[in-house]
Amino acid sequence: MKTELICSGFGGQGALTVGKFLAKAGMQEGKNVSWLPSYGPEMRGGTANVSTVISDTPIASPLVTNPDILVALNQPSIDKFGPEIRPGGLMIANTDMCPRKLERDDIDAIYAPMSTIAKEIGSAKVLNMVAIGMIIGKKNLIKYETIEADLTAFLKKKNPDLLEGNLKAIKKGIEIGQNS
Amino acid sequence: MQVIAKRPDSLTDLNFTYCPGCTHGISHRLIAEAIDELDLRNKMMGVAPVGCSVFAYKFFNFDMAEAAHGRAPAVATGMKRARPDMHVFTYQGDGDLAAIGTAEIVHAANRGENISIFFVNNAIYGMTGGQMAPTTLPGMKTSTSPYGRDEQDIGYPIAACELLDSLRAPYYIERVSLLSPQDIIKAKRAVLKALKYNKENRGFTFVEFVSTCPTNWGMTPLDAMKWAKENMYPFFPVKLFRDKGEEGGK
Amino acid sequence: MGEKVLMKGNEAVAEAAIRAGCRHYFAYPITPQSELIEYMSRMMPKAGGTFVQAESEIAAVNMVYGAAGCGKRVMTSSSSPGISLKMEGISYLAGAELPAVIVNVQRGGPGLGDIQPAQGDYFQATKGGGHGDYRMPVLAPSTVQEFADMADLAFELGDKYRTPVMILSDGLLGQMMEPVDFKPRKTEAEMEELDKQHFDWCIHPNQDEPNRHHHEINSLEIDPLILEKHVIHLGEKFDKIEANEVRYEEYKLTDDCEYLIVAFGTAARIAKSAIDELNVEGVKIGMIRPITVWPYPYEAIRNALTPKIKKILVTELNLGQMIEDVKLAVEGKVPVEFLGKVGGILFTPQEVKDKIKGM
C-alpha cells in the first residue's frame, strides 16, 4: 500500500508542515516515508508545495505527479494540482482561500473553511492540524494517537496551550472528515 | 669554546636558493631567530606561499605546508583551528598577498585569526621573472608594465598595512624595512613582538618588510637598497600602525 | 542502531559526518546546500569542533587543506558553482595526498544555472575538474540514508588512501526528508586513534632532537624526475582504488532481463519506480546503479550483458555524461540509448516507461 500526497498553499500557510507531520507519523508507525519540498523563490510568498509519500514498501521516486491526496490551502493549488489527482483520490480544500471548486466527479472532495476554523480554535497557525485531522477522518493513512504522542512529546513542557489548540484542531478536522 | 653566532635551530641545513643580495634570507633568519628565542620551535608550523619564497617549507625546521597561490591565510586558518595548541605563521610576497590572495588576507585579518603574517614587499613578481605587482610603484618599469606603471590605467600601489588597519580585529600591524643594519634590528623587534603575541594567542599579527629585488630591478644590492629608500618609503612608510599589546599603542 | 529520525539529506550528511569524527568544517552558503552549513554552524560547536563560514569556497577548501594537513577529519560542502571554485583546492588536496570530504549538492548549470536538482557535474567530479593528473573517489547516494552513510564511508576511504573524496548528491537528496538511522558517534578513544593515524606524515607538535620530524604538506616537486615518481605513485594508488573500491547496486537484474537501465543517484531512484511498474506489466528489465561513479563499475555492466539483453537505457539529469562510461563498458556490443532531463527538471517514472516501450 502506497499513498502519495501533495500539500500546497501560500508560503507560511503551513502546507509543508502538513506533509512533514504526516511523514513523521508514518515513519513512527513503521512505514517508509519521503518528504520532498518545492524549494526556491516559492518559499517567499508564492505557492509552496511538498510531495509526501507513505508506503509499506521502499519508496523509489519521491516525486509525486498524480497524488492520491491533495491538500489545497489556496486556489492556485487547486488550479495546478487538482487536475492531476488520481481518479478515486481525495482533495481537501480550504474554502476561505479557494473561491472556485474543482470540476471533477471522479474524486472525493472535502471543502471546509479551514482558516476560519483555525482562528475560532485560537490561532491561524493550527490550520495545518485541521488539514491533518480531515485526512485522518476520511482515510486510514495514519493514526490520531501517533500525532498526539508526537505533539505531546514536543509541546507539553514548552507550550501546553499550543498543544491543546493543536489537538483540538486535529479533532475538529477528524470530525469534518468523518462527516463528509 | 663559546658560541657567538650560529645558524638558528629553526632553519634547516639547506642552503637558501635566493639570488645574491636578496632580502628573503634576512627575513627568514629574523623569523627563525625569534622562534628560537621564544622557544616556540616544537610547537611551530608555517605556511609557504607561491612566489620566490615558494621553497620556504624546506628552509624552516618544523612542520610546514605549501599553499596554493594567495591562499596561505586560509590554510593557516585551517591549521590553527585544527591545532590550537600550536602556532602558525604565513610567509607571503606581494603578488601572493596583495593580488591573488587579497580576499584571504583581508578576511583572516577581519576574523582576528590567531596567526602571524610576514609580508615581503619588493614591488615586483620575482619568481615569474619581474612582472608588475599590486605594489609596483607608479612609473616603475616591469616586464608587464614596459612603459612604466600607469596609475591612470591600472591604479596605484596597494598598501597592505593601511588596508588592514581599517579593520577592527587585528592585534598588531607594523611595517618595517630591511634596507640597512639599523632597519634590520628594528625589523627583528617587530618579528619578535608578532611571534610573542602569537605565542600568547592574542590575535592577528602582521609585519610587512619593505624589501628589494636587485635581480629584477636590474640593480646592485646596494643601489637597490638606496632606490627603495628613495622610492618605496613615500608609498610604504615604515610605521607602527597598531599594537593592542601596548597601552595607547598607536 | 538508534531510533529513526526524519531528516533532510543536507542535515543527515552533516550529522553523520560529526558522528564519523569530523570536527572541522569550512564552507560558504549556497542553495540548495545551505541546510548543511546551517546545521554545522549549530552542531559543530556543541560537538567541540570548529565551524568557520569562509569568505569564499576557495578559502573554505584551503582551510580544509590546512586542517587536513594536521591529520584531522575535515569536510566542506557546496553546490555546483561553488564546487567549481573548490576545484583548485581539490587538485592540491590530491597532489599533497590529503584526506578530506567534499559534498556537492548539485544544481542546474552551467554558470549560475538554477537551484533545482541536476547531475551536470558528473564529468567534473569523475574526470578531473581540477588541473593535473589525479583521480578522486566519488560516491553517489540515491536516498537520504545512503547520503548519511556515505559520510562515514568517505572519511574511511579518504584516510585509507590519503585522498580527497567527493559525495556527489543533488538538490533533491539535499532537500528531501526521509527516515535515517545513524551510526553511533565515535567514542573518545576512537577519536584519539583517528587523531594519531596520520602522525607519520601530518603536522603535529614536535619534540627535541633526535626524534624531531620535519613534515611538509606539499604538492610542489620542481624536479621533473621527482614529480614523475610522485605522479606514478599516485597512479598506483588510483589503480588500487579501482581494484578494491568499486560499489554498485543491482536492482531487479535477472538472467532473463531484456533491458538494462544504468542510472545513478536521483535518476536511479526515479528509474526504479519505472522498473517496478514495467515488471508488473511483464517487461523484463533491471538496473545497475553505480554507487561509486569513480571508480566506475565497468565490470558489473559488462557482466550484465547476457545474450538476452537487447538494449541499454542510460537515464541522467544532464545531456548525457555517464553514458560515455556505459559505452566504454559495453564496447559496442549492445545499443545504448539515453533519456535525459536538464535545467533542474526531473523526469517522471512514466517518461522512463514510455522511453523503454519505444525502444
XYZ file of N, CA and C in Angstrom, chain B residues 132-248:
351
model
N 54.715 43.054 -13.171
C 54.138 44.083 -12.314
C 53.406 43.443 -11.126
N 53.618 44.030 -9.958
C 52.944 43.559 -8.744
C 51.882 44.571 -8.336
N 50.978 44.186 -7.415
C 50.000 45.177 -6.930
C 50.689 46.315 -6.191
N 51.953 46.093 -5.792
C 52.700 47.124 -5.065
C 53.724 47.838 -5.944
N 53.758 47.529 -7.233
C 54.673 48.214 -8.155
C 54.379 49.726 -8.148
N 55.449 50.519 -8.115
C 55.271 51.962 -7.965
C 54.870 52.623 -9.281
N 54.188 53.775 -9.217
C 53.816 54.486 -10.447
C 55.072 54.787 -11.277
N 54.960 54.523 -12.539
C 56.080 54.802 -13.437
C 57.127 53.699 -13.479
N 57.043 52.765 -12.560
C 58.066 51.719 -12.479
C 57.898 50.727 -13.635
N 59.044 50.454 -14.279
C 59.008 49.554 -15.430
C 59.198 48.111 -14.975
N 58.337 47.231 -15.450
C 58.484 45.799 -15.196
C 58.233 45.101 -16.524
N 58.337 43.782 -16.544
C 58.172 43.084 -17.824
C 56.724 43.101 -18.311
N 55.772 43.435 -17.430
C 54.395 43.598 -17.908
C 53.902 45.037 -17.776
N 54.805 45.934 -17.355
C 54.493 47.369 -17.462
C 55.705 48.011 -18.145
N 55.955 47.628 -19.402
C 57.195 48.028 -20.085
C 57.302 49.537 -20.266
N 56.167 50.248 -20.186
C 56.224 51.717 -20.324
C 56.107 52.401 -18.967
N 56.228 51.631 -17.942
C 56.073 52.178 -16.600
C 54.635 52.015 -16.134
N 54.456 51.764 -14.829
C 53.097 51.594 -14.305
C 52.318 52.889 -14.485
N 51.224 52.811 -15.207
C 50.373 53.979 -15.445
C 49.208 53.907 -14.462
N 49.289 54.754 -13.437
C 48.280 54.646 -12.380
C 46.880 55.035 -12.864
N 46.819 55.800 -13.984
C 45.506 56.141 -14.536
C 44.859 54.917 -15.168
N 45.689 53.994 -15.607
C 45.190 52.804 -16.298
C 45.003 51.626 -15.336
N 45.946 51.478 -14.419
C 45.976 50.239 -13.639
C 45.941 50.501 -12.137
N 45.863 51.781 -11.765
C 45.720 52.111 -10.348
C 47.043 52.260 -9.618
N 46.922 52.691 -8.367
C 48.102 52.944 -7.530
C 48.502 51.682 -6.777
N 49.714 51.678 -6.250
C 50.118 50.521 -5.447
C 49.225 50.344 -4.223
N 48.977 49.086 -3.884
C 48.153 48.790 -2.712
C 49.041 48.757 -1.478
N 48.637 49.481 -0.444
C 49.391 49.475 0.806
C 48.679 48.546 1.784
N 49.281 47.390 2.017
C 48.593 46.334 2.764
C 48.349 46.720 4.224
N 49.341 47.331 4.877
C 49.159 47.684 6.293
C 48.002 48.659 6.468
N 47.992 49.690 5.599
C 46.943 50.703 5.686
C 45.566 50.073 5.465
N 45.520 49.137 4.500
C 44.259 48.442 4.190
C 43.777 47.658 5.410
N 44.666 46.894 6.001
C 44.278 46.040 7.125
C 44.022 46.861 8.379
N 44.654 48.030 8.449
C 44.484 48.876 9.623
C 43.071 49.448 9.702
N 42.314 49.340 8.626
C 40.931 49.818 8.657
C 40.001 48.805 9.333
N 40.520 47.636 9.634
C 39.699 46.597 10.275
C 39.846 46.665 11.789
N 38.830 46.201 12.497
C 38.869 46.291 13.954
C 39.680 45.182 14.603
N 39.620 43.985 14.014
C 40.120 42.819 14.754
C 41.638 42.721 14.897
N 42.443 43.113 13.900
C 43.875 42.830 14.010
C 44.484 43.361 15.301
N 45.460 42.609 15.831
C 46.043 42.931 17.120
C 47.289 43.788 16.963
N 48.039 43.473 15.921
C 49.324 44.165 15.767
C 49.651 44.273 14.279
N 49.932 45.502 13.836
C 50.297 45.726 12.437
C 51.491 46.678 12.407
N 52.550 46.269 11.775
C 53.701 47.165 11.672
C 54.404 46.955 10.337
N 54.879 48.082 9.777
C 55.706 47.999 8.566
C 57.140 48.335 8.950
N 58.040 47.457 8.586
C 59.463 47.677 8.847
C 60.195 47.552 7.517
N 61.494 47.762 7.540
C 62.236 47.590 6.291
C 63.508 46.805 6.546
N 64.095 46.321 5.479
C 65.325 45.531 5.572
C 66.423 46.232 4.786
N 66.412 47.580 4.820
C 67.262 48.335 3.904
C 68.584 48.795 4.524
N 68.785 48.550 5.825
C 70.064 48.900 6.458
C 70.180 48.071 7.725
N 71.375 47.941 8.298
C 71.526 47.176 9.546
C 70.608 47.701 10.648
N 70.483 49.012 10.770
C 69.593 49.563 11.797
C 68.152 49.126 11.556
N 67.747 49.199 10.293
C 66.381 48.793 9.943
C 66.149 47.320 10.283
N 67.184 46.525 10.054
C 67.044 45.088 10.304
C 66.900 44.809 11.798
N 67.622 45.562 12.612
C 67.490 45.402 14.069
C 66.064 45.748 14.494
N 65.540 46.844 13.921
C 64.149 47.221 14.241
C 63.167 46.156 13.734
N 63.461 45.616 12.564
C 62.586 44.582 11.992
C 62.545 43.360 12.896
N 63.714 43.024 13.447
C 63.783 41.866 14.347
C 62.856 42.064 15.542
N 62.854 43.311 16.064
C 61.980 43.603 17.213
C 60.503 43.373 16.840
N 60.166 43.790 15.643
C 58.770 43.617 15.198
C 58.421 42.139 15.058
N 59.343 41.384 14.488
C 59.092 39.949 14.312
C 58.923 39.272 15.669
N 59.796 39.635 16.591
C 59.713 39.063 17.941
C 58.370 39.388 18.591
N 57.973 40.645 18.413
C 56.717 41.076 19.017
C 55.540 40.283 18.434
N 55.523 40.176 17.117
C 54.426 39.446 16.462
C 54.370 38.002 16.956
N 55.525 37.362 17.023
C 55.535 35.948 17.413
C 55.285 35.776 18.920
N 55.663 36.776 19.695
C 55.356 36.718 21.128
C 53.835 36.783 21.310
N 53.201 37.718 20.611
C 51.737 37.805 20.677
C 51.100 36.513 20.172
N 51.713 35.961 19.137
C 51.218 34.701 18.587
C 51.292 33.609 19.651
N 52.432 33.547 20.320
C 52.625 32.539 21.372
C 51.559 32.672 22.453
N 51.164 33.924 22.713
C 50.157 34.181 23.754
C 48.733 34.132 23.197
N 48.597 33.745 21.917
C 47.284 33.638 21.259
C 46.468 34.920 21.374
N 47.143 36.044 21.141
C 46.445 37.319 21.328
C 45.624 37.724 20.106
N 45.950 37.182 18.951
C 45.161 37.539 17.768
C 46.025 37.683 16.526
N 45.506 38.418 15.588
C 46.113 38.533 14.259
C 47.286 39.522 14.286
N 48.446 39.069 13.873
C 49.616 39.960 13.841
C 50.200 39.985 12.436
N 50.650 41.166 12.039
C 51.040 41.382 10.641
C 52.300 42.246 10.591
N 53.333 41.731 9.964
C 54.563 42.518 9.791
C 54.907 42.569 8.307
N 55.034 43.784 7.784
C 55.428 43.960 6.386
C 56.901 44.365 6.337
N 57.645 43.721 5.462
C 59.040 44.083 5.249
C 59.173 44.828 3.924
N 59.598 46.088 3.963
C 59.938 46.760 2.715
C 61.269 46.172 2.266
N 61.253 45.535 1.096
C 62.386 44.725 0.661
C 62.819 45.132 -0.743
N 63.825 44.434 -1.229
C 64.335 44.763 -2.562
C 64.328 43.528 -3.450
N 64.528 43.763 -4.747
C 64.707 42.669 -5.685
C 65.769 43.105 -6.702
N 67.059 43.034 -6.290
C 68.125 43.537 -7.166
C 68.077 42.903 -8.556
N 67.794 41.611 -8.601
C 67.813 40.916 -9.893
C 66.804 41.516 -10.864
N 65.546 41.596 -10.426
C 64.520 42.058 -11.352
C 64.438 43.574 -11.471
N 64.999 44.252 -10.472
C 65.092 45.712 -10.611
C 66.274 46.078 -11.518
N 67.188 45.132 -11.716
C 68.366 45.386 -12.541
C 69.359 46.311 -11.861
N 69.596 46.111 -10.577
C 70.495 46.981 -9.808
C 71.429 46.110 -8.969
N 72.489 46.727 -8.474
C 73.308 46.042 -7.481
C 72.508 46.052 -6.174
N 72.813 45.146 -5.255
C 72.078 45.139 -3.981
C 72.125 46.495 -3.277
N 73.290 47.158 -3.274
C 73.372 48.437 -2.573
C 72.537 49.512 -3.252
N 72.611 49.542 -4.578
C 71.781 50.505 -5.318
C 70.294 50.231 -5.058
N 69.969 48.960 -4.976
C 68.570 48.592 -4.744
C 68.096 49.123 -3.396
N 68.929 48.988 -2.372
C 68.565 49.500 -1.043
C 68.334 51.008 -1.106
N 69.249 51.695 -1.801
C 69.161 53.144 -1.908
C 67.891 53.535 -2.669
N 67.649 52.806 -3.765
C 66.482 53.103 -4.595
C 65.191 52.889 -3.789
N 65.185 51.832 -3.027
C 63.984 51.513 -2.243
C 63.695 52.607 -1.223
N 64.760 53.088 -0.545
C 64.551 54.154 0.446
C 63.945 55.387 -0.207
N 64.480 55.721 -1.388
C 64.020 56.945 -2.047
C 62.618 56.780 -2.649
N 62.340 55.609 -3.176
C 61.109 55.446 -3.949
C 59.981 54.697 -3.231
N 60.341 53.744 -2.379
C 59.273 52.955 -1.747
C 58.737 53.613 -0.484
N 59.616 54.261 0.285
C 59.127 54.863 1.535
C 57.963 55.832 1.345
N 57.943 56.653 0.283
C 56.791 57.558 0.138
C 55.457 56.810 0.043
N 55.483 55.628 -0.554
C 54.235 54.859 -0.672
C 54.059 53.886 0.485
N 55.182 53.418 1.012
C 55.139 52.400 2.075
C 55.968 52.877 3.267
N 55.478 53.882 4.000
C 56.253 54.416 5.120
C 56.420 53.372 6.223
N 57.622 53.313 6.761
C 57.892 52.453 7.900
C 57.152 53.027 9.100
N 56.328 52.172 9.763
C 55.415 52.744 10.746
C 54.772 51.642 11.584
N 54.561 51.967 12.848
C 53.734 51.083 13.677
C 52.286 51.522 13.507
N 51.479 50.671 12.950
C 50.085 51.044 12.709
C 49.214 50.736 13.916
N 49.523 49.623 14.549
C 48.651 49.228 15.656
C 49.377 48.254 16.562
N 49.217 48.443 17.847
C 49.768 47.485 18.799
C 48.851 47.450 20.000
N 47.906 46.530 19.981
C 46.942 46.464 21.081
C 47.601 45.984 22.368
N 48.848 45.489 22.230
C 49.544 44.995 23.409
C 50.142 46.114 24.233
N 50.295 47.277 23.622
C 50.885 48.403 24.353
C 49.830 49.446 24.637
N 49.853 49.944 25.848
C 48.892 50.979 26.236
C 48.998 52.152 25.273
N 47.896 52.539 24.670
C 47.913 53.656 23.719
C 48.898 53.423 22.596
